[in-house]
PDB file of C-alpha atoms in Angstrom:
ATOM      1  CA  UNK H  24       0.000   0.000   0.000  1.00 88.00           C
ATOM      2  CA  UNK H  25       1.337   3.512  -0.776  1.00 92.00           C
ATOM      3  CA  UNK H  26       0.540   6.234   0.694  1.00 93.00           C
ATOM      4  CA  UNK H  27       1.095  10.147  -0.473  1.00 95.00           C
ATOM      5  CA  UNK H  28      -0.536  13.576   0.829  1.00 96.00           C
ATOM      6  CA  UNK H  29      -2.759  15.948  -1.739  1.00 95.00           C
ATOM      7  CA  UNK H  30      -4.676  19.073  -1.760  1.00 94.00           C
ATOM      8  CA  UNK H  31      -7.575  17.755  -3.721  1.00 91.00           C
ATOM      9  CA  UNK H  32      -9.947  20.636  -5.238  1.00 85.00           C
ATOM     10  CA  UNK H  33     -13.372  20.160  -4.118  1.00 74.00           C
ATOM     11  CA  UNK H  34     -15.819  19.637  -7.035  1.00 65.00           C
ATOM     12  CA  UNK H  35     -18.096  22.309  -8.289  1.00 62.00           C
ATOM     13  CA  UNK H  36     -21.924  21.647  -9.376  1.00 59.00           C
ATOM     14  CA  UNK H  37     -24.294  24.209 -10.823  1.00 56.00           C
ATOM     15  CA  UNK H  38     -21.585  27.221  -9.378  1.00 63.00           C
ATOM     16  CA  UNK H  39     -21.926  26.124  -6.162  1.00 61.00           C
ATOM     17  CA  UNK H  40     -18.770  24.935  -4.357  1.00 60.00           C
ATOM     18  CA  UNK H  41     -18.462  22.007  -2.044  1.00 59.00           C
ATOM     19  CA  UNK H  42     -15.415  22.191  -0.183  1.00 55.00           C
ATOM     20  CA  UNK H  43     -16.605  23.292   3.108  1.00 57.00           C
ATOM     21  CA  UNK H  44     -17.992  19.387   3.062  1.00 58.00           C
ATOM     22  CA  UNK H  45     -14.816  17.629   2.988  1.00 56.00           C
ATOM     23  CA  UNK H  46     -13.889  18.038   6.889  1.00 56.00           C
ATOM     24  CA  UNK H  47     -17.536  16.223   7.879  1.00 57.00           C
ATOM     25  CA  UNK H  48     -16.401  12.958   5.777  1.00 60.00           C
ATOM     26  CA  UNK H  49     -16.095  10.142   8.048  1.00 67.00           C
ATOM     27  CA  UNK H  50     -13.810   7.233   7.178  1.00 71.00           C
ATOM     28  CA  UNK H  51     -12.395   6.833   3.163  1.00 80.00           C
ATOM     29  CA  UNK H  52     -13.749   7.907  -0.199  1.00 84.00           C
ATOM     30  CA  UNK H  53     -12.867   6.459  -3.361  1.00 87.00           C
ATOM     31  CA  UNK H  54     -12.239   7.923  -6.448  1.00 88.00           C
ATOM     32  CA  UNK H  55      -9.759   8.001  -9.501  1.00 89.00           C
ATOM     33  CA  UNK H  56      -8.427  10.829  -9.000  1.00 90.00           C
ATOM     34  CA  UNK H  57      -7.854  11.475 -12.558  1.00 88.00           C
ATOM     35  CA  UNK H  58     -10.919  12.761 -12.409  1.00 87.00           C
ATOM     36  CA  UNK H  59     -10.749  15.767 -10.051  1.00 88.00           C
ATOM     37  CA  UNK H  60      -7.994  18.497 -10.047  1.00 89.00           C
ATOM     38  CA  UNK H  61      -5.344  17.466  -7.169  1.00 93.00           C
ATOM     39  CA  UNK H  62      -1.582  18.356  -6.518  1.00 95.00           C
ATOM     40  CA  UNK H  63       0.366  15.327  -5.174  1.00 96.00           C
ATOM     41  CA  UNK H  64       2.276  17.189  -2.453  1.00 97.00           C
ATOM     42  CA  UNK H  65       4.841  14.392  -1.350  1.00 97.00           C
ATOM     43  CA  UNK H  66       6.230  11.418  -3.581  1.00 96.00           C
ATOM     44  CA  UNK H  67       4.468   8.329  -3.009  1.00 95.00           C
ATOM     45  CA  UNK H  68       5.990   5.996  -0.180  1.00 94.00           C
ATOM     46  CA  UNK H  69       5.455   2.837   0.962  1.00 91.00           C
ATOM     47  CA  UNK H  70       3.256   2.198   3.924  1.00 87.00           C
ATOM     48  CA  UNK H  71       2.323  -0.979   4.541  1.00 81.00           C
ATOM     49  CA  UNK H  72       3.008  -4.384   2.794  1.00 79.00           C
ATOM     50  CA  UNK H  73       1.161  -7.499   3.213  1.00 75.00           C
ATOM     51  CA  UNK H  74       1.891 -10.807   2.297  1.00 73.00           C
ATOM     52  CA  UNK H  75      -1.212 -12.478   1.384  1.00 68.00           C
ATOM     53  CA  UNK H  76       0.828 -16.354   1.284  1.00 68.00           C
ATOM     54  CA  UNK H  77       2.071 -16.175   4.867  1.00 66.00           C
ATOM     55  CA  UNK H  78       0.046 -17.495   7.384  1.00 52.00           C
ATOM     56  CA  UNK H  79       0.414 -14.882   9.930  1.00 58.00           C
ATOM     57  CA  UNK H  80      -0.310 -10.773   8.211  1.00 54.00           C
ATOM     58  CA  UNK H  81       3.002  -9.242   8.069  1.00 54.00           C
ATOM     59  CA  UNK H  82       1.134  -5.734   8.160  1.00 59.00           C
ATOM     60  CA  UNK H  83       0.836  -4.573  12.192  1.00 65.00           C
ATOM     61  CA  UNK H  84      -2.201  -2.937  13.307  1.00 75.00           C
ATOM     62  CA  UNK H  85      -0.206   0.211  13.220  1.00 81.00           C
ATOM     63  CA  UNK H  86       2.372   1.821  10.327  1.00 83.00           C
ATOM     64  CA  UNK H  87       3.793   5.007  10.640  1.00 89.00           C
ATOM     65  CA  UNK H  88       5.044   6.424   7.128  1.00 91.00           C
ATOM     66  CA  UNK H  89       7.426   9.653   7.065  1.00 95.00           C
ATOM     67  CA  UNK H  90       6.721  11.981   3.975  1.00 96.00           C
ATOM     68  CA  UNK H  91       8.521  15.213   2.663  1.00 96.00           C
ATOM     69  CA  UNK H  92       6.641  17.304   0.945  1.00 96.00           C
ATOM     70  CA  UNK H  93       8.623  18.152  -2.406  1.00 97.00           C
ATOM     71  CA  UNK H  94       5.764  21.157  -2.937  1.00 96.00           C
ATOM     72  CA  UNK H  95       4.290  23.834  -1.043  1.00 97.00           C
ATOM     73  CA  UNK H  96       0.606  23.476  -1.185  1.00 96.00           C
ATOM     74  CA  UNK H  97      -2.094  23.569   1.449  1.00 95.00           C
ATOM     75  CA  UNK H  98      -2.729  19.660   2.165  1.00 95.00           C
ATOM     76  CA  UNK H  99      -6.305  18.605   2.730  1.00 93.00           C
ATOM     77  CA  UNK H 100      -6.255  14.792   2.273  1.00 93.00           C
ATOM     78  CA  UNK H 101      -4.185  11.745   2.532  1.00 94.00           C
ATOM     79  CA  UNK H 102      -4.270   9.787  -0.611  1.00 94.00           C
ATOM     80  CA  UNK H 103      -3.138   5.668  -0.658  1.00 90.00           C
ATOM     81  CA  UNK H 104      -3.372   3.029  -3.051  1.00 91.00           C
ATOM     82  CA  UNK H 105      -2.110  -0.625  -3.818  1.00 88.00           C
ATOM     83  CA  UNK H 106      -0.126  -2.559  -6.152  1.00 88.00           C
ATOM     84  CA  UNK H 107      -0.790  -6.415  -6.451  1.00 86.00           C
ATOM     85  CA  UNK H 108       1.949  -8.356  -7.137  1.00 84.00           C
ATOM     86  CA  UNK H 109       1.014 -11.828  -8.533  1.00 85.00           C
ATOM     87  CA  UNK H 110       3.994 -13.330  -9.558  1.00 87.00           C
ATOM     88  CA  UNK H 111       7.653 -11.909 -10.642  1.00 88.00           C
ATOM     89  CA  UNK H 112       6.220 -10.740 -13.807  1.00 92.00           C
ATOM     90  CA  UNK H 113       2.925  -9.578 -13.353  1.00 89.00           C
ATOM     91  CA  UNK H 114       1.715  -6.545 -11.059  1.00 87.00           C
ATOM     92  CA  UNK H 115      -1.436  -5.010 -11.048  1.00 87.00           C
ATOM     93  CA  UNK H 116      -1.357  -1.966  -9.863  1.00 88.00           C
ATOM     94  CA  UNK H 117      -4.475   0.748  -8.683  1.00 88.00           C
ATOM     95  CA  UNK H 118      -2.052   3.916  -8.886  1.00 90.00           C
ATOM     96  CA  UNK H 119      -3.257   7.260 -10.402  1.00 89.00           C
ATOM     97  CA  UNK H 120      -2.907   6.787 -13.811  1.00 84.00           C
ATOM     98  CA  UNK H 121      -2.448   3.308 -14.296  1.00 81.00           C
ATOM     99  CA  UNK H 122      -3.820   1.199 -17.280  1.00 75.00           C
ATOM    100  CA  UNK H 123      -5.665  -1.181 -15.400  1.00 73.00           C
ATOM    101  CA  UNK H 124      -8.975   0.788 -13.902  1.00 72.00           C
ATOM    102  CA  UNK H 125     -10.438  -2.270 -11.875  1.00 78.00           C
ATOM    103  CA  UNK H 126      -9.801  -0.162  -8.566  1.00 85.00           C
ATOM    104  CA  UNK H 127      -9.717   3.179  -7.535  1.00 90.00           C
ATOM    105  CA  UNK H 128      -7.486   5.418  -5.231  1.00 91.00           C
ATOM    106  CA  UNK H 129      -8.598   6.095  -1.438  1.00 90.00           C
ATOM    107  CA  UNK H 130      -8.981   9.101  -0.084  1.00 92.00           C
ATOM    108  CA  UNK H 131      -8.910  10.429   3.414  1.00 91.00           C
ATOM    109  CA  UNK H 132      -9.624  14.470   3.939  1.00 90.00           C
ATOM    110  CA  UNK H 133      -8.385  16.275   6.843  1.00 89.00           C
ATOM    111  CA  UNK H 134     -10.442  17.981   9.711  1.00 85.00           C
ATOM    112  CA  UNK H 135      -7.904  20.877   9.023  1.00 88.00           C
ATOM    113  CA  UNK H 136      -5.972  21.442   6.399  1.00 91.00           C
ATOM    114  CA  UNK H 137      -2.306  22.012   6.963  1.00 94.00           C
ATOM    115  CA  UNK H 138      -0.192  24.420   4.809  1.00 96.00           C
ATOM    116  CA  UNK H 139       2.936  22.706   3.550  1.00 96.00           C
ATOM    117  CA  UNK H 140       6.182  24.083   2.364  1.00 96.00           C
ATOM    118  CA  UNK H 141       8.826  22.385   0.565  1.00 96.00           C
ATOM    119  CA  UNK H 142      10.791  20.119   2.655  1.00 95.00           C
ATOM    120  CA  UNK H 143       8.036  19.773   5.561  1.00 96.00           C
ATOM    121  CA  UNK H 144       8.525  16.802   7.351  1.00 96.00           C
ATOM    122  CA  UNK H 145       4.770  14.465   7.612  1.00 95.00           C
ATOM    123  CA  UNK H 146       4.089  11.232   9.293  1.00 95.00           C
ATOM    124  CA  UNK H 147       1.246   9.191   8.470  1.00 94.00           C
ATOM    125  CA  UNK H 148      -0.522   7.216  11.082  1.00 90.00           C
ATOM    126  CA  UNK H 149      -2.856   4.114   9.132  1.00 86.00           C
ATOM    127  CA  UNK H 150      -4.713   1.620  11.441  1.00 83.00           C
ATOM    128  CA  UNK H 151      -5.204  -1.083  10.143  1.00 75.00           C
ATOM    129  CA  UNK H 152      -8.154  -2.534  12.309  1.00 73.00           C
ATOM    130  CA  UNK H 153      -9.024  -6.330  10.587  1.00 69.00           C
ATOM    131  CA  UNK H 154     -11.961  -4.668   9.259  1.00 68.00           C
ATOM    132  CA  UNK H 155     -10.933  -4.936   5.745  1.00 68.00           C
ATOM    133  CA  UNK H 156      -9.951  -1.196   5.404  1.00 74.00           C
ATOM    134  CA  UNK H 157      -7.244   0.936   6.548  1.00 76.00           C
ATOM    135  CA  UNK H 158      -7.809   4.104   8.619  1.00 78.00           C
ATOM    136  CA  UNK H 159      -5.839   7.327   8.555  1.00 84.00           C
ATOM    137  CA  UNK H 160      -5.435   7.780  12.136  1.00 86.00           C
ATOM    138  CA  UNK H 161      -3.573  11.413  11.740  1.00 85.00           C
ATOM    139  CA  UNK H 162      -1.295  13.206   9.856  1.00 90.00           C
ATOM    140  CA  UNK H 163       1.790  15.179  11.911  1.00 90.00           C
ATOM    141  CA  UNK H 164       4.093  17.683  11.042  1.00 89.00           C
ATOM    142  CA  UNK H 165       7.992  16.168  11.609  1.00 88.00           C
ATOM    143  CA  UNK H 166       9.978  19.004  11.283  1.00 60.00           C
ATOM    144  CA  UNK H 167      10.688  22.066  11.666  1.00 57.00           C
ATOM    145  CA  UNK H 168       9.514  24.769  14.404  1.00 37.00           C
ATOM    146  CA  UNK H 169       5.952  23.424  13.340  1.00 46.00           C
ATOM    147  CA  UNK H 170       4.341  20.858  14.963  1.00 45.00           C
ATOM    148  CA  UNK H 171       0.518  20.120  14.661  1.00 47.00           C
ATOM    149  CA  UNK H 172      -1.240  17.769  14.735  1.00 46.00           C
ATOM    150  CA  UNK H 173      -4.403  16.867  12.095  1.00 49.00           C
ATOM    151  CA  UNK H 174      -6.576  13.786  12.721  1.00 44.00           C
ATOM    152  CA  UNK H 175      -8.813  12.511  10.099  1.00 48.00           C
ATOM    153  CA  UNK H 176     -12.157  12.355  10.893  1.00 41.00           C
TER     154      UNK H 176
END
């Protein structure tokens, strides 16, 4: 599972914008997110892996991911995906943009946006809970003279 940070622009219908919504959202949305105007504001890292042939999970109920942002851009969601690896040769993968559009992208919007500037240090809290889902438990600023702290809702 990767995991990145976005600022997402909130869709607009009949003039009227919907923004304002986003904090409310419980739990995950997905979406392709081809489809709406977003800003990746971190490369894409690695969060969690699991091994689906082992007979124990090798995924904890807990992963902590450290991001940098590599633009400045006011972050209002947490953005992860998967790649399925079936054999040495053959991956399918549900990134943004990939060929393969049997799954979407997951996203998580924060109860307050943070404002991000180059180099900001993040840390990604997922859960994941044996519910069949991941949670993003909270996003944290790493470095710096900033430190706050924004919990999904």
């Amino acid at each position: 599972v990767y995991v990145s940070v976005a600022h997402l622009e909130p869709p607009e219908t009949a003039g009227l914008r919907f923004g304002c919504l986003d904090a409310l959202r419980e739990g995950y949305t997905p979406l392709r997110l081809h489809t709406v105007a977003h800003a990746l504001l971190a490369a894409p890292r690695e969060a969690v892996r699991i091994e689906f042939g082992c007979a124990e999970s090798s995924a904890g109920p807990t992963a902590a991911t450290r991001l940098t942002a590599t633009r400045a851009g006011l972050c209002n969601a947490v953005v992860w995906w998967f790649d399925l690896h079936l054999d040495e040769e053959t991956t399918i993968s549900a990134a943004p943009g990939c060929a393969v559009r049997t799954w979407k992208q997951n996203v998580t919007y924060l109860g307050t946006p943070l404002t991000l500037e180059r180099g900001d240090g993040l840390e990604v809290t997922l859960l994941n809970d044996g519910d069949d889902n991941l949670h993003v438990m909270g996003v944290e600023r790493v470095q710096g003279s900033r430190k706050e702290d924004n919990y999904a809702r």
